Coordinates of C-alpha atoms in Angstrom, one line a residue:
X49 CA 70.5 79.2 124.6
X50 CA 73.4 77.0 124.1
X51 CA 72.8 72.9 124.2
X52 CA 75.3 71.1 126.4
X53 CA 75.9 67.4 127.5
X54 CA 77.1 66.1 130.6
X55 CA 79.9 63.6 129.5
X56 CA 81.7 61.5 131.9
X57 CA 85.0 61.1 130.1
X58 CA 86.5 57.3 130.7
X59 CA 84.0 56.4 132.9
X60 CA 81.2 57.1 130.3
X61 CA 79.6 54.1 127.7
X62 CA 78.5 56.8 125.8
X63 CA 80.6 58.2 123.1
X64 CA 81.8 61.7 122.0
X65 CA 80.9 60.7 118.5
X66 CA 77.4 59.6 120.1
X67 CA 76.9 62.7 121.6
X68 CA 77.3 64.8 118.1
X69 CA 74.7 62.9 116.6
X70 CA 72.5 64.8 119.6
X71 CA 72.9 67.7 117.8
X72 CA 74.2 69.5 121.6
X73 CA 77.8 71.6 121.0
X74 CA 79.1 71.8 124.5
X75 CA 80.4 69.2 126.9
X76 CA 80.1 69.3 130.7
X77 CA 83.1 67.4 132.2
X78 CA 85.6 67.1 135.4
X79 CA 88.4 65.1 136.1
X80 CA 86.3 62.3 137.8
X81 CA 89.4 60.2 137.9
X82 CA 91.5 62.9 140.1
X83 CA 90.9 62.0 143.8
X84 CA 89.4 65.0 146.1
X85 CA 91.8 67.8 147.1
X86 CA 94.3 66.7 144.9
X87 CA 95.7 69.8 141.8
X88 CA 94.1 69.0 138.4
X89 CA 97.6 69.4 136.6
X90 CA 97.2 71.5 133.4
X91 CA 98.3 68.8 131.0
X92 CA 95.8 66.7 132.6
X93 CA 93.1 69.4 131.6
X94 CA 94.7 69.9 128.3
X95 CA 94.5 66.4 127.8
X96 CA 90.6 66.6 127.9
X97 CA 90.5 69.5 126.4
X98 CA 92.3 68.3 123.4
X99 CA 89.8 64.9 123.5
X100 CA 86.6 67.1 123.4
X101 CA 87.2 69.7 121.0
X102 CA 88.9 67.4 118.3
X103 CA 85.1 65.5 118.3
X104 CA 83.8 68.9 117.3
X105 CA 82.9 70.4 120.5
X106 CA 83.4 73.1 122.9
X107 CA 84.2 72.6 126.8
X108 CA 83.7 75.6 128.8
X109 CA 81.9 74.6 131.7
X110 CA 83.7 71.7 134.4
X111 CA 80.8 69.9 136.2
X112 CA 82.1 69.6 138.9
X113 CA 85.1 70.4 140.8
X114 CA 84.7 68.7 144.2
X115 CA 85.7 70.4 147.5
X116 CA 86.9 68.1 149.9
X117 CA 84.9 66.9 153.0
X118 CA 87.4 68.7 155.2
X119 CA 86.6 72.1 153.8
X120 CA 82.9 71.3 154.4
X121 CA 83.4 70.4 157.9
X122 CA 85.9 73.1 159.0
X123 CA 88.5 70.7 159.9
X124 CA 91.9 71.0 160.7
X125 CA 94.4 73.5 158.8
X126 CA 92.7 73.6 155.4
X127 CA 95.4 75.9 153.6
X128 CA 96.9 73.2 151.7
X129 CA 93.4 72.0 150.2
X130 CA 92.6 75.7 149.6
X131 CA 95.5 76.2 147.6
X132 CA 95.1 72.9 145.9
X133 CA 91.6 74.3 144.8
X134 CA 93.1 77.4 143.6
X135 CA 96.0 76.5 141.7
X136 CA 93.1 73.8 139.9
X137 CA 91.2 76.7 139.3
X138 CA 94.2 78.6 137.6
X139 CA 95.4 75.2 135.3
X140 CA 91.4 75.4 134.1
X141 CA 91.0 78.8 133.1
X142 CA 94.7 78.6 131.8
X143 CA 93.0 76.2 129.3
X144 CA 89.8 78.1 128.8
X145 CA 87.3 77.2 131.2
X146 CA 85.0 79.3 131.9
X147 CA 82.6 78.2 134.9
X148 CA 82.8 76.1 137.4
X149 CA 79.3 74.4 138.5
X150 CA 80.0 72.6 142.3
X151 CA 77.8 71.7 145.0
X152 CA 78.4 71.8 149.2
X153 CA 76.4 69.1 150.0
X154 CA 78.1 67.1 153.0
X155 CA 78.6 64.0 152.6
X156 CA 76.7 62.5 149.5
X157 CA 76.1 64.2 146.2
X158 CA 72.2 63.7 144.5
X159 CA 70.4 61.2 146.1
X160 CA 68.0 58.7 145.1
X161 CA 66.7 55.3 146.5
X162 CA 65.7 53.7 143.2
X163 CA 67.5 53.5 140.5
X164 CA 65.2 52.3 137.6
X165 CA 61.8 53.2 138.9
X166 CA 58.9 51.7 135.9
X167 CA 57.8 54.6 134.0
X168 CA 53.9 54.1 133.1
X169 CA 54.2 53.7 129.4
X170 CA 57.9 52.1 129.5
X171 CA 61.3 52.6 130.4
X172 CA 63.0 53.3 133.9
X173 CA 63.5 56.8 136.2
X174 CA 65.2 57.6 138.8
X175 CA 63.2 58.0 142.2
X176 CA 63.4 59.0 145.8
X177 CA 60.8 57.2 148.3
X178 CA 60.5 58.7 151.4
X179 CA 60.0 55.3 152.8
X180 CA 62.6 53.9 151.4
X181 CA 64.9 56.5 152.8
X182 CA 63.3 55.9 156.0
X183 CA 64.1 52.3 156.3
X184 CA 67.6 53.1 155.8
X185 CA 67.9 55.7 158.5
X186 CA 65.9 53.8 160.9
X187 CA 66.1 50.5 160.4
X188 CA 70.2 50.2 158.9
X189 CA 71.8 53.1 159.3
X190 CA 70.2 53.4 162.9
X191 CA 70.2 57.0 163.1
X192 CA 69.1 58.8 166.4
X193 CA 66.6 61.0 166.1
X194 CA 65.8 59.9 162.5
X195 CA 62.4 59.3 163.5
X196 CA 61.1 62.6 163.7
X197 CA 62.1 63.2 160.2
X198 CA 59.1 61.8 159.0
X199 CA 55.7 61.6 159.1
X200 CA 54.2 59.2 161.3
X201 CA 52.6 56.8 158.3
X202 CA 55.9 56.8 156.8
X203 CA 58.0 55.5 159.3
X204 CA 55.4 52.9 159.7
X205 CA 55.7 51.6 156.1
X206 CA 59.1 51.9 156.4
X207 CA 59.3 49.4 159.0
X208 CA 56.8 47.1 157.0
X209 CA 59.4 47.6 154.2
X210 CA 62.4 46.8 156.0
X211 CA 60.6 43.6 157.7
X212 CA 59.8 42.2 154.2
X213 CA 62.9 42.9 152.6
X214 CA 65.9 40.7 151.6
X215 CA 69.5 41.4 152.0
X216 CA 69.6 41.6 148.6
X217 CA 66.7 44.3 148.5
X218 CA 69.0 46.5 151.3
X219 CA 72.3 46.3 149.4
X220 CA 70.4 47.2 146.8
X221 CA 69.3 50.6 148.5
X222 CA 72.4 51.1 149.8
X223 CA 73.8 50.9 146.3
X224 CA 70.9 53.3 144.9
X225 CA 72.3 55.8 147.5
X226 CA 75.6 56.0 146.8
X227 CA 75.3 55.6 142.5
X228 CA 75.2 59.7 143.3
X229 CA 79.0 60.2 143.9
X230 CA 80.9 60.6 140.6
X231 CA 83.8 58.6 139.5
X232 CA 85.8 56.2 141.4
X233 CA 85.4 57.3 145.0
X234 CA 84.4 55.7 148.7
X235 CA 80.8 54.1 148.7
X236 CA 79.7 52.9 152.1
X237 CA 78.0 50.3 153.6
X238 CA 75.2 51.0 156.1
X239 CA 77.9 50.4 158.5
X240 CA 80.1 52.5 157.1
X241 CA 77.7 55.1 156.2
X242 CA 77.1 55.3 160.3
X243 CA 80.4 55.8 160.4
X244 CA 81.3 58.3 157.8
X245 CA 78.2 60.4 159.7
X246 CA 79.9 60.7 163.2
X247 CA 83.0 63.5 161.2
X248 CA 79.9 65.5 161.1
X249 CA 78.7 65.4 164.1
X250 CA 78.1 68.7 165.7
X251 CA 77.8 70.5 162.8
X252 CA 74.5 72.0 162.1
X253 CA 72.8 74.8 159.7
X254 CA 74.9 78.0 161.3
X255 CA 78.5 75.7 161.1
X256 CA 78.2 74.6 157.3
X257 CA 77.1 78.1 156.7
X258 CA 80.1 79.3 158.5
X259 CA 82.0 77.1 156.6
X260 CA 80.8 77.3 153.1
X261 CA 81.2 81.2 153.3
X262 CA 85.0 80.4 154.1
X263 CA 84.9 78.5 151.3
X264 CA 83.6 81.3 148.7
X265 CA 85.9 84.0 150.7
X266 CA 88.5 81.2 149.7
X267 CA 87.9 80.8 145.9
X268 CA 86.1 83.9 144.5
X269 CA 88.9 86.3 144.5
X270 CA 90.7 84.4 142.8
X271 CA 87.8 83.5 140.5
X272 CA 87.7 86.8 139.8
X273 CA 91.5 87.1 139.6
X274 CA 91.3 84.4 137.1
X275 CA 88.0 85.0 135.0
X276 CA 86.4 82.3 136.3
X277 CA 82.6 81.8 137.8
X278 CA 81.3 80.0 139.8
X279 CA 78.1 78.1 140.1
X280 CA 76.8 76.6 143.1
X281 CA 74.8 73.6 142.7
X282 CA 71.1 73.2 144.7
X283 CA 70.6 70.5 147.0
X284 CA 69.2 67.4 145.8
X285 CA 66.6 67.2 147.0
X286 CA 66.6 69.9 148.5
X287 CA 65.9 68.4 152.4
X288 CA 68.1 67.4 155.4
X289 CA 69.5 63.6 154.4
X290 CA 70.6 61.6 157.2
X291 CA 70.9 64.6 159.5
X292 CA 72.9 66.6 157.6
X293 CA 72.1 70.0 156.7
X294 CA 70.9 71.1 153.3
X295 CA 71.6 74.7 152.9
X296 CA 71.4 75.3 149.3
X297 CA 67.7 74.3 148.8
X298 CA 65.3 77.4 148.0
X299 CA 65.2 81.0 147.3
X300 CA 66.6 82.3 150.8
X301 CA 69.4 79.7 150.5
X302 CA 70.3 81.1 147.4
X303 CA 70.3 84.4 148.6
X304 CA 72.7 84.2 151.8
X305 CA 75.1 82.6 149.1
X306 CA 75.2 85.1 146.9
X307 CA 75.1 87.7 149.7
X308 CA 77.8 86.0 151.7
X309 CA 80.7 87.1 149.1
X310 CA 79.3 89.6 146.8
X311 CA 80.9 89.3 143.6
X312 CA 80.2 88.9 139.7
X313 CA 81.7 85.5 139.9
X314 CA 79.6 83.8 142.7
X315 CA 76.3 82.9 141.5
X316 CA 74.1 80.2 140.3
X317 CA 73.8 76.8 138.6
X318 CA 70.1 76.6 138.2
X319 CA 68.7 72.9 138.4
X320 CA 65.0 72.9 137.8
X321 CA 64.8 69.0 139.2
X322 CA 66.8 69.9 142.5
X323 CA 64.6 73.6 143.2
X324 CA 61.9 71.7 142.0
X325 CA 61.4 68.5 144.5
X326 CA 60.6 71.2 147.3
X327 CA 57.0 71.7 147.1
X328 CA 57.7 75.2 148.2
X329 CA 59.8 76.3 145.6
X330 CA 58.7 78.6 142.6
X331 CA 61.3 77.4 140.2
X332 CA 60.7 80.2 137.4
X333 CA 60.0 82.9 140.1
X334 CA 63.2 81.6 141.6
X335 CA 65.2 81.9 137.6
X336 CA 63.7 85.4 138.0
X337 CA 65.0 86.7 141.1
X338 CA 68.5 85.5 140.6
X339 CA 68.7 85.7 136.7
X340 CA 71.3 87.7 136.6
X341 CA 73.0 85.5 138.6
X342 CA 72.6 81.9 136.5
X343 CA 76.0 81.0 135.1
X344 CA 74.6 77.4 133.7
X345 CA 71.2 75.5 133.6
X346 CA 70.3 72.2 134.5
X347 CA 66.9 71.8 133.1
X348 CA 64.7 68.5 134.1
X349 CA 61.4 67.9 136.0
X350 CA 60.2 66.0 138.6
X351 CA 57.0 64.8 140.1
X352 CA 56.2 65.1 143.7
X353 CA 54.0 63.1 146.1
X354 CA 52.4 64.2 149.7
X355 CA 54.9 62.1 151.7
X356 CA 58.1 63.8 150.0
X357 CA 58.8 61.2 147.6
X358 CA 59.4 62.3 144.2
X359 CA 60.6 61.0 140.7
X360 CA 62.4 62.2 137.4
X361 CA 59.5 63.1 135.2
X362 CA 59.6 63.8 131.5
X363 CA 60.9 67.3 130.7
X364 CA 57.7 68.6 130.0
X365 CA 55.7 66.4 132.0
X366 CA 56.5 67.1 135.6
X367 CA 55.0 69.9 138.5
X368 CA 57.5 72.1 137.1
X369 CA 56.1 74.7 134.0
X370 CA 59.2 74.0 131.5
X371 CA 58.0 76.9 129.0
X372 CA 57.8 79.5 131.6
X373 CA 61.4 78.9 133.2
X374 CA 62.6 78.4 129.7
X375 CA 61.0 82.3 129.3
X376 CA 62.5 83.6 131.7
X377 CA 66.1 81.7 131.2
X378 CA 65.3 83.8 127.5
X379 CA 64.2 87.0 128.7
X380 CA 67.6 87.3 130.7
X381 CA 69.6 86.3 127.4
X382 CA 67.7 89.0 126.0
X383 CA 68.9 91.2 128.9
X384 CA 72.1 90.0 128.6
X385 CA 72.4 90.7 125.1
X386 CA 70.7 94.7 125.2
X387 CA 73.9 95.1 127.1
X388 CA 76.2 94.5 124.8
X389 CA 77.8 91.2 126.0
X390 CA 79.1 88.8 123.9
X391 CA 78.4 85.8 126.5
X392 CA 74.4 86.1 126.5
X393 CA 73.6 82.6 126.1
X394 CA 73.0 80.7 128.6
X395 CA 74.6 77.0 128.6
X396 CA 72.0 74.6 129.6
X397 CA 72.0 70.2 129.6
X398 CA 69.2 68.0 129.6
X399 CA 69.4 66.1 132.9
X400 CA 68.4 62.8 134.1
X401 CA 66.4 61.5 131.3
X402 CA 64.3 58.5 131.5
X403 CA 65.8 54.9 130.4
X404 CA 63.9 54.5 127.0
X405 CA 64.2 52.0 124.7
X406 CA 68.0 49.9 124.5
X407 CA 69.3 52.5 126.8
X408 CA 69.0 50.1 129.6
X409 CA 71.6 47.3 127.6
X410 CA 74.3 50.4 127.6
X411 CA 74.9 50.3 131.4
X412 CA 75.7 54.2 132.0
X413 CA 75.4 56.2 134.6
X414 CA 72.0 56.3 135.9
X415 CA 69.8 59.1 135.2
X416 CA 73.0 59.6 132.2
X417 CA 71.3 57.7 129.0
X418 CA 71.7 58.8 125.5
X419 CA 68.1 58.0 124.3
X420 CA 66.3 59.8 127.4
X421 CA 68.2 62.3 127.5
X422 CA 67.7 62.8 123.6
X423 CA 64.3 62.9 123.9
X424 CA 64.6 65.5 126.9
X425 CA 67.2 68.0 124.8
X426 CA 64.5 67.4 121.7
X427 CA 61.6 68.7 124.1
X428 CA 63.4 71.4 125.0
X429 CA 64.9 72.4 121.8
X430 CA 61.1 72.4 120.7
X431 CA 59.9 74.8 123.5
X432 CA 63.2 77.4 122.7
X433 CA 62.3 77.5 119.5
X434 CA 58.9 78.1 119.5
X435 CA 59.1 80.8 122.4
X436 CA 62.2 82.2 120.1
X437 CA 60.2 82.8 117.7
X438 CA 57.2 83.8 119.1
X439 CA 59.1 86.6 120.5
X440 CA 60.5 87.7 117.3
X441 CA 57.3 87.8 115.5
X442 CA 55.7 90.1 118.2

């Protein structure tokens, strides 16, 4: 398996030369600066390009490139944004990109609701409280219907919550909500938030399905054209947020996406802390089923409560078994590799590491510190090795 790191370019405290002391030999970048819809030029990309592999590494994998609200809702005439998206497809692999990892979730990318949660021992983590979440949709956002959304005792300590807490304490959830959208674009307000909700309403399940398979019938042709795949991204977490659908969020998700355009170049970004906050979800059965079809790994854990909260966990500590997805992200490199391809490993990052020691001081990205994440690529480095060579021993 191939260590990457997700690297934020100009937005990022932490440095390229940083990152090479972590011993990882691919970066994961976008244009975060480039505004949604709009072409990613070529000399733009080359520009980065030129950046990354002069500190040493190689860049093969763009993380993400965003489709624009408007495609997600069906609105208007899309053609121009669709051949936006394409011709910044072409400049990419024009400069050697390989995948393309991207997400359809409406609205707001990962969300969480604290964003330094105290880790037992020391340190911060990123965490999603159910309650906390509730208070928003109740109690500031004022959703209808939010209510039923969660269980009775919930809602109740959301209230208690929201009761107790300062303006300072809401702005601060707000904020925690919104640190999931890369780069420099639109944050809301609760008011705003309300607002931004009503372009979506009337669209359900079936109408951002019908949508999001425009979207590959779009785009993977010309993947294909262009030598390009593409990786979707799970939902995270993997439940309805504010009312909006979540349709990327377990195993029969996955498999109307790949069914929807069948092609080589539509497949699967496999994140083991998105799959994984569903207490339904298998995550290594799930690597299993759709191995063939994993273009890039995001490898983290989590660990889940009854009332739907969860929290980034260590790497090896969470609900998720790390060794056996990490065995079966190996047995299809093995696969891979019995056929004859010269592209059988399998680019993976640590993601969302704990705050540990000084990482705190650096003020990056959270769930983005050097030192957690460190520790994460470490823990996993350990466990490929150890199955590696347990399997070459046998």
């Amino acid at each position: 398996m191939k260590e990457g790191w997700r690297w934020y370019g100009g937005f990022d405290r932490i440095s390229l030369s940083e990152i090479a002391q972590t011993g990882a030999s691919e970066i994961i970048t976008a244009l975060h600066e480039v505004p949604y819809g709009e072409v990613w030029t070529r000399e733009a990309i080359a520009a980065c390009r030129t950046e990354i592999t002069s500190a040493g590494f190689g860049w093969h994998i763009v993380e993400s490139l965003p489709i624009h609200e408007r495609i997600k809702r069906g609105e208007g005439d899309l053609s121009a944004l669709f051949a936006n998206y394409r011709q910044s497809m072409a400049n990419l692999a024009a400069e050697g990109i390989k995948v393309i990892c991207y997400n359809f979730m409406p609205l707001l990318d990962w969300t969480r609701t604290d964003l330094a949660a105290p880790v037992t021992r020391g340190g911060s983590c990123l965490r999603f409280s159910s309650v906390r979440m509730a208070a928003l949709e109740l109690f500031m956002v004022e959703r209808a219907e939010a209510e039923k959304d969660y269980l009775p005792e919930v809602v109740t300590a959301a209230k208690a919550w929201f009761d107790g807490s300062t303006q300072e304490d809401r702005d601060g959830l707000i904020h925690a909500v919104m640190a999931g959208l890369p780069g420099a674009y639109d944050r809301y307000d609760a008011a705003g938030l309300r607002s931004a909700l009503k372009a979506y309403e009337g669209i359900g399940r079936a109408e951002l399905r019908a949508n999001y398979k425009r979207f590959l019938d779009e785009v993977i042709p010309a993947a294909e054209d262009l030598g390009l795949s593409f990786g979707v991204h799970p939902d995270d977490p993997p439940r309805d947020i504010l009312g909006l659908p979540r349709i990327v969020s377990n195993a029969e998700d996955i498999g109307w996406i790949l069914s929807a355009h069948v092609s080589p170049a539509n497949g699967l970004t496999l994140c083991s802390g998105s799959l994984g906050a569903n207490p339904a979800n298998d995550v290594p059965a799930i690597a299993r089923r759709f191995a063939s079809k994993i273009h890039f790994a995001h490898l983290r854990n989590v660990r889940k409560d009854a009332d739907g909260s969860f929290e980034e966990a260590a790497h090896l500590a969470g609900d998720t078994n790390m060794v056996d997805l990490v065995s079966a992200l190996l047995e299809e490199e093995t696969r891979r590799h019995a056929e004859g391809r010269t592209d059988y490993e399998i680019v993976f990052r640590p993601d969302h590491g704990h705050e540990l020691l000084d990482d705190a001081a650096k003020g990056t990205h959270p769930g983005y510190p050097l030192i957690g994440r460190l520790r994460g690529l470490a823990e996993l480095r350990g466990v490929i090795a150890a199955l590696t060579y347990t399997r070459n021993a046998a």
